[in-house]
Coordinates of C-alpha atoms in Angstrom, one line a residue:
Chain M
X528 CA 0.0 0.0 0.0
X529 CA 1.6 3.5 -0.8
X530 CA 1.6 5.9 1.9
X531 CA -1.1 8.3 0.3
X532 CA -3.4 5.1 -0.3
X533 CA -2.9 4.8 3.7
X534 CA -2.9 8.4 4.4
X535 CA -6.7 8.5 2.8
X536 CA -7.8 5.5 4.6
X537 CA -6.8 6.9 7.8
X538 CA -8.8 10.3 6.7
X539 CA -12.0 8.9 5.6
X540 CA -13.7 8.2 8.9
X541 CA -12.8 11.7 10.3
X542 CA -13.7 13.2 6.4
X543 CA -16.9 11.4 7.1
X544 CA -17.9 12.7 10.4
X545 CA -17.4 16.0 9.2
X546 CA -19.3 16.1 6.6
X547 CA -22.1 14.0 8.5
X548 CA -22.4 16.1 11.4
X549 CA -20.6 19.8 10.6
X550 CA -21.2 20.1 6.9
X551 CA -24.4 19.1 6.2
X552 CA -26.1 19.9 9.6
X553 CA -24.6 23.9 8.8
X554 CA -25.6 23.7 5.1
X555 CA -29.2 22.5 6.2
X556 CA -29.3 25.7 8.9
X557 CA -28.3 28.0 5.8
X558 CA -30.9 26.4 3.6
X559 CA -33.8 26.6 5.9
X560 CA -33.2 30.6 6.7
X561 CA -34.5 30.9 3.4
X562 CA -37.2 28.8 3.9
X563 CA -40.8 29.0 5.3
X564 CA -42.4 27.7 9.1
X565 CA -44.5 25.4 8.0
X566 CA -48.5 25.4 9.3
X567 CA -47.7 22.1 11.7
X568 CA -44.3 23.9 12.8
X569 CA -41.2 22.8 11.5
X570 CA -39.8 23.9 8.4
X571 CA -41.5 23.9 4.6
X572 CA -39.4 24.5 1.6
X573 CA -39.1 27.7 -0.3
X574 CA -37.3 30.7 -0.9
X575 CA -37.4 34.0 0.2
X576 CA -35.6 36.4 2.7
X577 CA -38.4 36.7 4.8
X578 CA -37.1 35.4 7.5
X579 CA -34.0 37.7 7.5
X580 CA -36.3 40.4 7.1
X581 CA -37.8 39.5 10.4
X582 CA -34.6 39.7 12.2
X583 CA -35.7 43.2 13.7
X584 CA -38.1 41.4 15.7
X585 CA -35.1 39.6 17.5
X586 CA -33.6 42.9 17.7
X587 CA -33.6 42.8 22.2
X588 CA -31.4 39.4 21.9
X589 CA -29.0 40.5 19.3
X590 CA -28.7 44.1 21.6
X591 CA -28.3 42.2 24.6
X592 CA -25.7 40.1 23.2
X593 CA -23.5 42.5 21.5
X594 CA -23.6 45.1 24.6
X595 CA -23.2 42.3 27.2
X596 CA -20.0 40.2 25.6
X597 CA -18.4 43.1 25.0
X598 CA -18.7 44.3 28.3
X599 CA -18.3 40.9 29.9
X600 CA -14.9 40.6 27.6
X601 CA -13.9 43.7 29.5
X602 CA -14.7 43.6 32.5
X603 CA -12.8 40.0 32.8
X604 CA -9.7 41.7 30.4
X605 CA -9.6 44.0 33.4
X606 CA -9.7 41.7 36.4
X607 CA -7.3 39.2 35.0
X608 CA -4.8 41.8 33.8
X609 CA -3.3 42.6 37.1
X610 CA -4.2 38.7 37.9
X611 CA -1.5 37.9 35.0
X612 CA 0.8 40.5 35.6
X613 CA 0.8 39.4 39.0
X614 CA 1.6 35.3 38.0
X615 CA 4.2 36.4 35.4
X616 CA 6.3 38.8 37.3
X617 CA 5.7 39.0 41.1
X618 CA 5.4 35.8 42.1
X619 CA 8.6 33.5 42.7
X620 CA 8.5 30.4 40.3
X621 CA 8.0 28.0 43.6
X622 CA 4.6 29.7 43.9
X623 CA 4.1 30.0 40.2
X624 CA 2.6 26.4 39.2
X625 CA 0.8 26.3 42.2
X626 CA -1.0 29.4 42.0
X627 CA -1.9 29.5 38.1
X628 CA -3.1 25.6 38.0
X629 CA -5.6 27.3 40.5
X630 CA -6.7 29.8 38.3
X631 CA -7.3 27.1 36.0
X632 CA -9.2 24.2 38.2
X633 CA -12.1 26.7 38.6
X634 CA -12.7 26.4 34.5
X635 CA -12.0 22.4 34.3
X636 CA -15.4 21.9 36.7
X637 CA -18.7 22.0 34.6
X638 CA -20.1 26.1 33.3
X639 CA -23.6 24.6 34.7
X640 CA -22.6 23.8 38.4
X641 CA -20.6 27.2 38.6
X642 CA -23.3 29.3 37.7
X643 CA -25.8 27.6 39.4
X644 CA -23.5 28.3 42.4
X645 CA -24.6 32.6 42.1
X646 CA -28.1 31.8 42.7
X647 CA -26.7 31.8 46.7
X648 CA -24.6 34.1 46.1
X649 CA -26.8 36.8 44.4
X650 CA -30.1 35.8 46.1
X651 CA -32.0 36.5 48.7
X652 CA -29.3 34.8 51.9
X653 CA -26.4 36.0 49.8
X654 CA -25.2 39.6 48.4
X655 CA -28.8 41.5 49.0
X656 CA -28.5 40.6 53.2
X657 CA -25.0 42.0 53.1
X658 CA -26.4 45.0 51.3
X659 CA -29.5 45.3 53.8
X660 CA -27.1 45.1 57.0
X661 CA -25.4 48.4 55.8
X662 CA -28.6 49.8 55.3
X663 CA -29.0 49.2 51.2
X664 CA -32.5 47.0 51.6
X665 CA -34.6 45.7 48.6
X666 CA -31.9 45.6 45.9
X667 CA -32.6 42.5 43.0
X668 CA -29.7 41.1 42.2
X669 CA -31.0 37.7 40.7
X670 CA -32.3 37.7 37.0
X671 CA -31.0 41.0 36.0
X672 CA -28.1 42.2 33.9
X673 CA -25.6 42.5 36.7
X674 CA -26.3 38.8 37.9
X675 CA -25.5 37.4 34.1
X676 CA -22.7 39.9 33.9
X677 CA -20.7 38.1 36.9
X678 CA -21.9 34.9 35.7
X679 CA -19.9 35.2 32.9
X680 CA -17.6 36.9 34.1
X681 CA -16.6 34.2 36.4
X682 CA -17.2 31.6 34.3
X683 CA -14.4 33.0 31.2
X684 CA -12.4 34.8 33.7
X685 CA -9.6 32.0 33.6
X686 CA -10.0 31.8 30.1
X687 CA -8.6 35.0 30.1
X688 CA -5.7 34.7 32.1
X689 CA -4.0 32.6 30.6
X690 CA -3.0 33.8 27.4
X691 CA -2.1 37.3 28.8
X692 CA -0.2 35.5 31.9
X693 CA 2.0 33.6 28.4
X694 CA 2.4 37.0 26.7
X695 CA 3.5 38.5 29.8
X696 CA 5.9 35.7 30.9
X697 CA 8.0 36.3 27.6
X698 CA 8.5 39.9 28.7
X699 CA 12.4 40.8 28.7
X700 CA 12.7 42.1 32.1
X701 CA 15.8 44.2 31.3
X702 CA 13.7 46.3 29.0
X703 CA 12.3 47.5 32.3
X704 CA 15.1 47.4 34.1
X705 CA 17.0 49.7 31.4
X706 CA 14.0 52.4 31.2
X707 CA 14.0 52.8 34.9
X708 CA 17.6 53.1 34.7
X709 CA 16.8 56.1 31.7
X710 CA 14.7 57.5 34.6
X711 CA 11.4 56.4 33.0
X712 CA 8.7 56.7 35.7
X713 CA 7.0 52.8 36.2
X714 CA 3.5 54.1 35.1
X715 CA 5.5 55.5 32.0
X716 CA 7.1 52.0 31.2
X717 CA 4.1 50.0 31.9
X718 CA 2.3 52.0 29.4
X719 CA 4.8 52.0 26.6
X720 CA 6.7 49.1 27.2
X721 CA 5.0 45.9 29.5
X722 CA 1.3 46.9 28.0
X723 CA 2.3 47.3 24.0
X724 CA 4.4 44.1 24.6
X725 CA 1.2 42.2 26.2
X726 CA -1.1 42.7 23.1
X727 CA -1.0 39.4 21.5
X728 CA -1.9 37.8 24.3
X729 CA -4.8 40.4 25.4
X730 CA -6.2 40.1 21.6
X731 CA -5.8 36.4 22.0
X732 CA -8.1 36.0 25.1
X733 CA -10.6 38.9 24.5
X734 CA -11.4 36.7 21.2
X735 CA -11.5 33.4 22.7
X736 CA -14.1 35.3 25.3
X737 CA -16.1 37.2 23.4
X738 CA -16.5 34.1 20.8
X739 CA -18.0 32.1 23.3
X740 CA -19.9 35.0 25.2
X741 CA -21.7 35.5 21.7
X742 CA -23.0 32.0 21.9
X743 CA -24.1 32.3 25.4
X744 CA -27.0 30.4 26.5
X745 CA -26.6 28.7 29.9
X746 CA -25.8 31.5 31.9
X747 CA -28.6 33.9 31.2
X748 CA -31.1 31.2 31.4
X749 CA -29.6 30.3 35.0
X750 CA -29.2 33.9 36.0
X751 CA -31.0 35.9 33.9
X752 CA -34.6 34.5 34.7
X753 CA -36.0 34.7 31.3
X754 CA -35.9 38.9 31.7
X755 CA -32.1 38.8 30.3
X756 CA -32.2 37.3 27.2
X757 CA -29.2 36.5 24.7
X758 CA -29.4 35.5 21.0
X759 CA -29.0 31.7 22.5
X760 CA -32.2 31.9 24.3
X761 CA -33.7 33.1 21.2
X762 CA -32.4 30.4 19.4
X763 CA -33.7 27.4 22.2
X764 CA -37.3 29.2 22.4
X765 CA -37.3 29.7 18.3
X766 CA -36.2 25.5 18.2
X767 CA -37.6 24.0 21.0
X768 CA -41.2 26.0 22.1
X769 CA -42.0 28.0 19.0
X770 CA -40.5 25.0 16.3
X771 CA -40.3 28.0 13.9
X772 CA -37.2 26.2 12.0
X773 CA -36.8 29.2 9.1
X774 CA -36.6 31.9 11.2
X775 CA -34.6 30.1 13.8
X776 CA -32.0 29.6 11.0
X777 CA -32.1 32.8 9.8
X778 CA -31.1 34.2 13.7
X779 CA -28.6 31.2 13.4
X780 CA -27.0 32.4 10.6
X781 CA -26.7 36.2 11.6
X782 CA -25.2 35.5 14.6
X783 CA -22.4 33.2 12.8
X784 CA -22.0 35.9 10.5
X785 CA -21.5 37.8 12.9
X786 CA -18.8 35.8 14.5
X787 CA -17.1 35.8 11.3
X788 CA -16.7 39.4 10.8
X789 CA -15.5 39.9 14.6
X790 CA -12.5 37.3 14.0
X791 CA -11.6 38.6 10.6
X792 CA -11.5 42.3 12.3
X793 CA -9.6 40.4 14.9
X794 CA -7.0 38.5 12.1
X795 CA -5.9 42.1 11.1
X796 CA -6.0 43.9 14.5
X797 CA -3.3 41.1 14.7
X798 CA -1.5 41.6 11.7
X799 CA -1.6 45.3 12.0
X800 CA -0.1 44.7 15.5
X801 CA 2.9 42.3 14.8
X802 CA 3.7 45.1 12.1
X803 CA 4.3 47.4 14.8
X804 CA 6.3 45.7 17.4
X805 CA 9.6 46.6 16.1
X806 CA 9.0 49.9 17.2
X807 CA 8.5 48.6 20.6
X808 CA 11.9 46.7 20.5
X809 CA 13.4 50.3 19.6
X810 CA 12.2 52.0 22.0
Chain N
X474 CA -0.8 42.9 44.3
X475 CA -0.9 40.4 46.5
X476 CA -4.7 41.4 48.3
X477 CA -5.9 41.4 45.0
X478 CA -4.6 38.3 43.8
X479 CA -6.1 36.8 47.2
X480 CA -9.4 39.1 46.3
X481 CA -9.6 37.0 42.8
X482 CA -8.9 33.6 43.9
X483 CA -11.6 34.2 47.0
X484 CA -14.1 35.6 44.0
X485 CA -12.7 32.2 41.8
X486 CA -13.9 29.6 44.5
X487 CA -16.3 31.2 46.7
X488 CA -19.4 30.1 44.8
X489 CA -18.0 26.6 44.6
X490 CA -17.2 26.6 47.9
X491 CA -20.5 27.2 48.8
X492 CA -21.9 24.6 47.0
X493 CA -19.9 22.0 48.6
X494 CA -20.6 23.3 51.9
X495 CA -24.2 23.7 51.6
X496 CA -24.3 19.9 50.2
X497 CA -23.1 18.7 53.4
X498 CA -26.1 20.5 55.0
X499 CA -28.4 18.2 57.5
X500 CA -32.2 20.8 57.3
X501 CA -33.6 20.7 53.9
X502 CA -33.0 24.3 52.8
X503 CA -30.5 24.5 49.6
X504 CA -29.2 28.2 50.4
X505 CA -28.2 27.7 54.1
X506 CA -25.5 25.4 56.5
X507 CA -28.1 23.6 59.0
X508 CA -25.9 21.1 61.0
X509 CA -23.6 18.9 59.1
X510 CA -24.6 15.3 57.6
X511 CA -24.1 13.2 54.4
X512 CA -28.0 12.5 53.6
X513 CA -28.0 14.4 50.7
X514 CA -25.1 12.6 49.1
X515 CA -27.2 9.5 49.7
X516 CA -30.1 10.4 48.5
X517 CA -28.8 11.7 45.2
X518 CA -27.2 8.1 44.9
X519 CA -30.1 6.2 45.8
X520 CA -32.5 8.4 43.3
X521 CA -33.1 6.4 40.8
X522 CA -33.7 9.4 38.4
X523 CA -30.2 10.6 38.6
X524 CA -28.6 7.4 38.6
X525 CA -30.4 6.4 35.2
X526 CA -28.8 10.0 33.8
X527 CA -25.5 9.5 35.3
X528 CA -25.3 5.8 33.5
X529 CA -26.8 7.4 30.5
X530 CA -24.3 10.4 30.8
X531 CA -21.2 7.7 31.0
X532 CA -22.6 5.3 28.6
X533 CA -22.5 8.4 25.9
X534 CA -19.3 10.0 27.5
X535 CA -17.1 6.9 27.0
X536 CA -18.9 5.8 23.7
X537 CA -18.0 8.7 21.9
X538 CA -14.6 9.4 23.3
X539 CA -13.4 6.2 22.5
X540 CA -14.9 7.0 18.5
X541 CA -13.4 10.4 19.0
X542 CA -10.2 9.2 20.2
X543 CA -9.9 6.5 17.2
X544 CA -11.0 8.4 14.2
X545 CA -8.9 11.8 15.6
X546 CA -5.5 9.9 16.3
X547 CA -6.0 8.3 12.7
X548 CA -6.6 11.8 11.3
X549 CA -3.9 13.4 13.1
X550 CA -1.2 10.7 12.0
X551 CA -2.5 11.0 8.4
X552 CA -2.1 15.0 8.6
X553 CA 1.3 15.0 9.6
X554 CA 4.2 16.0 7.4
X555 CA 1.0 16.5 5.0
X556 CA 0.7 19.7 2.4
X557 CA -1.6 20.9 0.0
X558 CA -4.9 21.5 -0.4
X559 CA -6.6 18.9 1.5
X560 CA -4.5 19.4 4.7
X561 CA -5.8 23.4 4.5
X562 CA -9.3 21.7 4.2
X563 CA -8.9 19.3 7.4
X564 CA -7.4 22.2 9.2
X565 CA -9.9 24.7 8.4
X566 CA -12.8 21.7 9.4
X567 CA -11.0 21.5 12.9
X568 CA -10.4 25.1 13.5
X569 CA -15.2 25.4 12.3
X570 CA -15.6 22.6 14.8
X571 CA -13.7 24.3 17.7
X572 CA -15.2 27.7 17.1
X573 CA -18.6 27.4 16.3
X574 CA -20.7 28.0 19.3
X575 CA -22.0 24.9 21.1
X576 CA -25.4 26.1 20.8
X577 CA -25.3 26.4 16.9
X578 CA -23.7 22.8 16.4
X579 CA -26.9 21.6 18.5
X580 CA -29.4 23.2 16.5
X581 CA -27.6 22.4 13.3
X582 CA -27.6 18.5 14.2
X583 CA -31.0 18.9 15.8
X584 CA -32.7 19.8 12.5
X585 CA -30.4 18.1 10.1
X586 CA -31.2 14.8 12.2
X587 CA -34.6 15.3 12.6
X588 CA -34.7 15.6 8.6
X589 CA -32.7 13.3 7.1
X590 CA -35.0 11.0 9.7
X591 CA -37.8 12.2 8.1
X592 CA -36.6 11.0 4.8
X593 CA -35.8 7.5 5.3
X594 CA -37.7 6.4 8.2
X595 CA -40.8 6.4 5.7
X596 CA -38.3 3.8 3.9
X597 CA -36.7 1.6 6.3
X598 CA -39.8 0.8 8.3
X599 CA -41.4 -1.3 6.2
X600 CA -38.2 -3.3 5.4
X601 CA -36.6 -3.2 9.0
X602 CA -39.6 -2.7 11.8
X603 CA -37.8 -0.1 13.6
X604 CA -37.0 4.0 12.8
X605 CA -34.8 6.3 13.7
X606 CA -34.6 8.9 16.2
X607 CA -32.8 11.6 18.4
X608 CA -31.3 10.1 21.2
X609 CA -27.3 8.2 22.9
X610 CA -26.6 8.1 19.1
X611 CA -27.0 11.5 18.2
X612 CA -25.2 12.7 21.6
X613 CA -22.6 10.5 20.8
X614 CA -22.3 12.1 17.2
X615 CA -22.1 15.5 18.2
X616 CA -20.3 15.4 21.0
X617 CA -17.7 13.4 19.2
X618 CA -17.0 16.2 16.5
X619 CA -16.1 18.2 18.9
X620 CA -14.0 16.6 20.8
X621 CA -12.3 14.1 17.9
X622 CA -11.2 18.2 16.5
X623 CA -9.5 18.1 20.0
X624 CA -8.0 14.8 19.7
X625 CA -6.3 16.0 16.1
X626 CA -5.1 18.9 17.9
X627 CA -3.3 17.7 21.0
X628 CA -2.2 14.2 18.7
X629 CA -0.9 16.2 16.1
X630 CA 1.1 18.8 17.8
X631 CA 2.7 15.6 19.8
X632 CA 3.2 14.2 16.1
X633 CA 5.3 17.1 14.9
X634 CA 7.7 17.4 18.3
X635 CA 8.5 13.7 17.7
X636 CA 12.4 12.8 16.8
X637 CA 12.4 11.5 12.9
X638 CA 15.6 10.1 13.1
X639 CA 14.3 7.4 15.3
X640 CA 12.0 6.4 13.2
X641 CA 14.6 6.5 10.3
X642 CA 16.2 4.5 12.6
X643 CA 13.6 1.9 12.6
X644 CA 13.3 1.3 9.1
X645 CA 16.9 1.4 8.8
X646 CA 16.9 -1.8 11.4
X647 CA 14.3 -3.5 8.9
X648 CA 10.8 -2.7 10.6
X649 CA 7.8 -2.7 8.7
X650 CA 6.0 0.4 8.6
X651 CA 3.6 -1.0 11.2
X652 CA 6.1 -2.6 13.2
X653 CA 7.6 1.1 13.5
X654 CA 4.2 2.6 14.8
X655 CA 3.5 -0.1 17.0
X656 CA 7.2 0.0 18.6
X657 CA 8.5 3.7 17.7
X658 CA 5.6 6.3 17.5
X659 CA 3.0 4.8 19.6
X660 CA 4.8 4.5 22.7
X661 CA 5.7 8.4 22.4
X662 CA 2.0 9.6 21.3
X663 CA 0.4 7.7 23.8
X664 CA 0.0 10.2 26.6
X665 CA -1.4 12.6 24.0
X666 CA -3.7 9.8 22.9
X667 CA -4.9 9.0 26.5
X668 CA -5.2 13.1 27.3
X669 CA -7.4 13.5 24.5
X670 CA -9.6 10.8 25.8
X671 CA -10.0 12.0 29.2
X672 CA -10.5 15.5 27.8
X673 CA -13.1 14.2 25.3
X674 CA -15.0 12.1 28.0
X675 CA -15.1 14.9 30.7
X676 CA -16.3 17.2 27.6
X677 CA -19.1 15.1 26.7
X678 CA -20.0 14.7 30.5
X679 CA -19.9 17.8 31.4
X680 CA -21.8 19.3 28.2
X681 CA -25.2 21.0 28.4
X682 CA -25.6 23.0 25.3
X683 CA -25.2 20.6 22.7
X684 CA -27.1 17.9 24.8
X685 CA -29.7 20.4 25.2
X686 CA -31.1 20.0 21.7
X687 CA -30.4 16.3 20.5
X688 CA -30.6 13.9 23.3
X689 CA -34.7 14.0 22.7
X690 CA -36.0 11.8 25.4
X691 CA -32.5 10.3 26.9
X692 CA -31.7 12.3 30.0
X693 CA -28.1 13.1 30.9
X694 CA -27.0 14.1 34.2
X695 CA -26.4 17.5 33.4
X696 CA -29.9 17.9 31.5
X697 CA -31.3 16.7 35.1
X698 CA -29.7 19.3 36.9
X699 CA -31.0 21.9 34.5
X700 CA -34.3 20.6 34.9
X701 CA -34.1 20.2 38.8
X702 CA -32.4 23.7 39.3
X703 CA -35.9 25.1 37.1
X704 CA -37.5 23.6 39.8
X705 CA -35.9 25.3 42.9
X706 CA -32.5 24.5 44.3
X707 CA -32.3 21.7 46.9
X708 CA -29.0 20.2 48.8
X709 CA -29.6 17.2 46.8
X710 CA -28.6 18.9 43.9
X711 CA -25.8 20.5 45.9
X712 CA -24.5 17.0 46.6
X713 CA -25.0 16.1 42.8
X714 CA -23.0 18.7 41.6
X715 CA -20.1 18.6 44.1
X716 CA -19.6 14.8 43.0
X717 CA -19.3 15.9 39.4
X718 CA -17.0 18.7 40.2
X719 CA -14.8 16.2 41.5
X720 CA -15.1 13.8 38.8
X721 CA -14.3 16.1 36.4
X722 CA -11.4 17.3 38.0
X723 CA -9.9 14.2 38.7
X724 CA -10.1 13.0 34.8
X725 CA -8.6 16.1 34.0
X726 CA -6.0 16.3 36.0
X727 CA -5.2 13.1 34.9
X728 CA -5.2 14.3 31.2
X729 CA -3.1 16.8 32.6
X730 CA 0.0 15.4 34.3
X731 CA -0.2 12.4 30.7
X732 CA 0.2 15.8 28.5
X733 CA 3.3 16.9 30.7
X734 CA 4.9 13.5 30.5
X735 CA 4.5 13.4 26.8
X736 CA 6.3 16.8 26.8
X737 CA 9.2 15.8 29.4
X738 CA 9.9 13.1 27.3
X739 CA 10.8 14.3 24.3
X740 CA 14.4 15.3 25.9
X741 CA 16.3 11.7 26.7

């Protein structure tokens, strides 16, 4: 058997499972958005753009989503910055495995369990009595924006860390040590030198973030009590209670599309970036 | 620095903390400590509810990682050292499977499923008695897409650190091609291998989203807990979920110290 005979043979299972399961199930999605809902439910063949007309009418879940990842993606960026800097350059490497495997166990247990686990923390026994001893009574934390906003905030933090903690660890101290010794104030250095040098690995892990907040289901259905909605709910009450297939596919497709454009803005945010860092060695 | 690393690492295990504490709980509240006891833990093990999703949960976990592990480590050896266009196709399919939400691959196999069913049930019927539906095997097909993408991942990036002249070597020393997988490479990709099987299984436990849509009627453990949290939280499902936290954990630590080794040995 030549080795390209035996190459194929090893791909065709794996060739097969992708095109059984990835292909077709994304080309049927694409097909039905042009399609009809059917009297019974369901779908019924056709083809118009209806149902992409009628994407306004999803408008609160698509708003919801693209304020709330981005803000989530922040709001984590900005906790596990210092988190990072913190593991890559304070902490003495006989601490260092220690402390970042736990930042990572937290992430290995299931998304379900750990947001489950804010329902005590945010209701009634948790945050809200701490609020009411000093005086700030009646405040709802639980199935509003804030309560899915740490939800998923917790639950990517980690996710986060990581690749600005690897960015950070390949930092060349003596850059820092040589613009202190130019007199450089440390605010100054961080700004122009640790910062600009981190980039990569803050692009790297706002994308994996906000990629996964945009297809964010789980946690606004635990925390969010059906009042904070994402295009993920829409999708499970388009699929599952309102079996309106076409139009289901159509919000399906627009929020892949979506996706797409944010990662190829991201590809050249990238490129654009790796263009510049010679300056940065320069200086 | 160091109070707010303390501050993020408090806000990283507080809430599952609380869970485990509040499991251990003896009054029947969910949200409070009453008194310490283990009921809970035996009551979730004597329910029969959860122990049917738990065995259905495994049952599909171990099912599809095993697929996931075979078909990925067979596409991953193929890919290696390969160029052209179809190796840009493969990688491009692995790099769709890992990005595309969870929630859009469920969907997507839900309605494919449902009508490609649609279409040959009507046939086979008649000539075989039974049909098709949503259920283990669809679970185990979509949950081993996923996770065979990780397999080809981890397998081939152990693939392309691997020494070549030993396995010039080999065939130098007469080995059949077969005899040099079985003797040279296997031994070395193992660890990755295994670690892609733990991380497939503990995927395919732990998953939710995907489940959501195409397990139909089968319950998994995590579909229970969805279902059981709608209904109000109780210390039984505290106990549940503290058992899977440390499930999970375990596996992947496991996975864990086998992708280290795999990496420490590469230097003689």
């Amino acid at each position: 058997m030549t080795q390209s005979r035996a190459r194929a043979l090893l791909l065709t299972p794996a060739a097969l499972w992708y095109a059984a399961l990835l292909l077709l199930p994304l080309a049927v999605v694409l097909i039905f958005s042009f399609g009809e809902r059917s009297a019974i439910g369901g779908y019924a063949p056709g083809f118009t753009l209806e149902q992409y007309a009628n994407l306004p009418a999803r408008f609160a879940a698509f708003r919801n989503t693209l304020t709330l990842a981005p803000v989530g993606t922040l709001a984590a960026l900005l906790i596990a910055y210092p988190l990072a800097y913190f593991l890559a350059i304070k902490v003495t490497p006989k601490w260092k495995t220690m402390l970042l495997v736990l930042v990572i166990v937290p992430f290995w247990t299931s998304i379900l369990i750990r947001s489950y686990a804010w329902i005590f923390l945010l209701g009634g026994h948790g945050l809200p009595a701490l609020l009411a001893a000093v005086g700030l009574e009646d405040i709802r934390l639980l199935d509003t924006p804030f309560a899915v906003l740490v939800g998923i905030v917790y639950g990517y933090l980690p996710l986060m860390v990581f690749p600005i903690y690897v960015a950070l660890e390949k930092l060349d101290l003596r850059l820092l040590e040589a613009a202190a010794d130019l007199g450089t104030p440390p605010w100054r250095s961080f700004l122009q030198i640790t910062l600009p040098l981190s980039m990569p690995g803050v692009l790297t892990g706002s994308m994996l973030v906000f990629i996964l907040l945009m297809g964010e289901f789980l946690i606004p259905a635990i925390l969010g009590g059906g009042k904070v909605f994402f295009v993920g709910n829409a999708l499970v009450d388009l699929f599952l209670q309102s079996r309106n297939w076409a139009f289901g596919s159509a919000v399906a497709v627009a929020l892949v599309v979506i996706m797409l454009i944010t990662v190829a803005v991201y590809t050249r945010a990238v490129k654009r970036f790796g263009a510049g860092r010679d300056d940065v060695g320069i200086l | 620095m160091r109070l707010y690393a303390a501050a993020v690492y408090a806000f990283l295990y507080m809430p599952i903390g609380i869970i485990a504490l509040f499991s251990f709980s003896a009054g029947r509240s969910a949200s409070s400590m009453e008194g310490f006891s283990l009921q809970w833990y035996g009551r979730a093990l004597n329910n029969p509810f959860v122990m049917e999703a738990l065995w259905t949960s495994v049952r599909v976990a171990f099912v599809s990682a095993i697929l996931a592990t075979l078909v990925g480590t067979a596409a991953a050896l193929a890919l290696t050292g390969m160029r052209g266009r179809l190796r840009a196709t493969f990688d491009l399919l692995v790099q769709i499977a890992v990005m595309i939400p969870g929630i859009v691959i469920g969907i997507a196999t839900l309605i494919a499923m449902v009508s490609v069913f649609d279409l040959i049930n009507p046939w086979l019927e008649p000539v075989a008695g039974w049909t098709l539906s949503l259920g283990a095997g669809s679970l185990i097909g979509a949950h081993g897409l996923f996770t065979m993408s990780l397999v080809v991942l981890l397998v081939r990036g152990r693939m392309e650190t691997l020494d070549g002249a030993l396995i010039e070597a080999s065939r130098d020393l007469g080995a059949t091609p077969f005899g040099t997988f079985r003797q040279v490479t296997l031994p070395q990709i193992l660890p990755a291998i295994l670690a892609g099987f733990l991380l497939a299984f503990t995927f395919s436990f732990d998953d939710f989203v995907i489940a959501f849509f195409v397990a139909e009627s089968e319950t998994t453990l995590p579909i229970y807990i969805f279902s059981s949290i709608r209904r109000g939280v109780t210390p039984e499902i505290n106990a549940i979920g503290t058992m899977i936290m440390i499930a999970s954990l375990t596996l992947l630590i496991l996975a864990q110290l086998l992708l280290r080794r795999s990496q420490t040995r590469k230097r003689p």
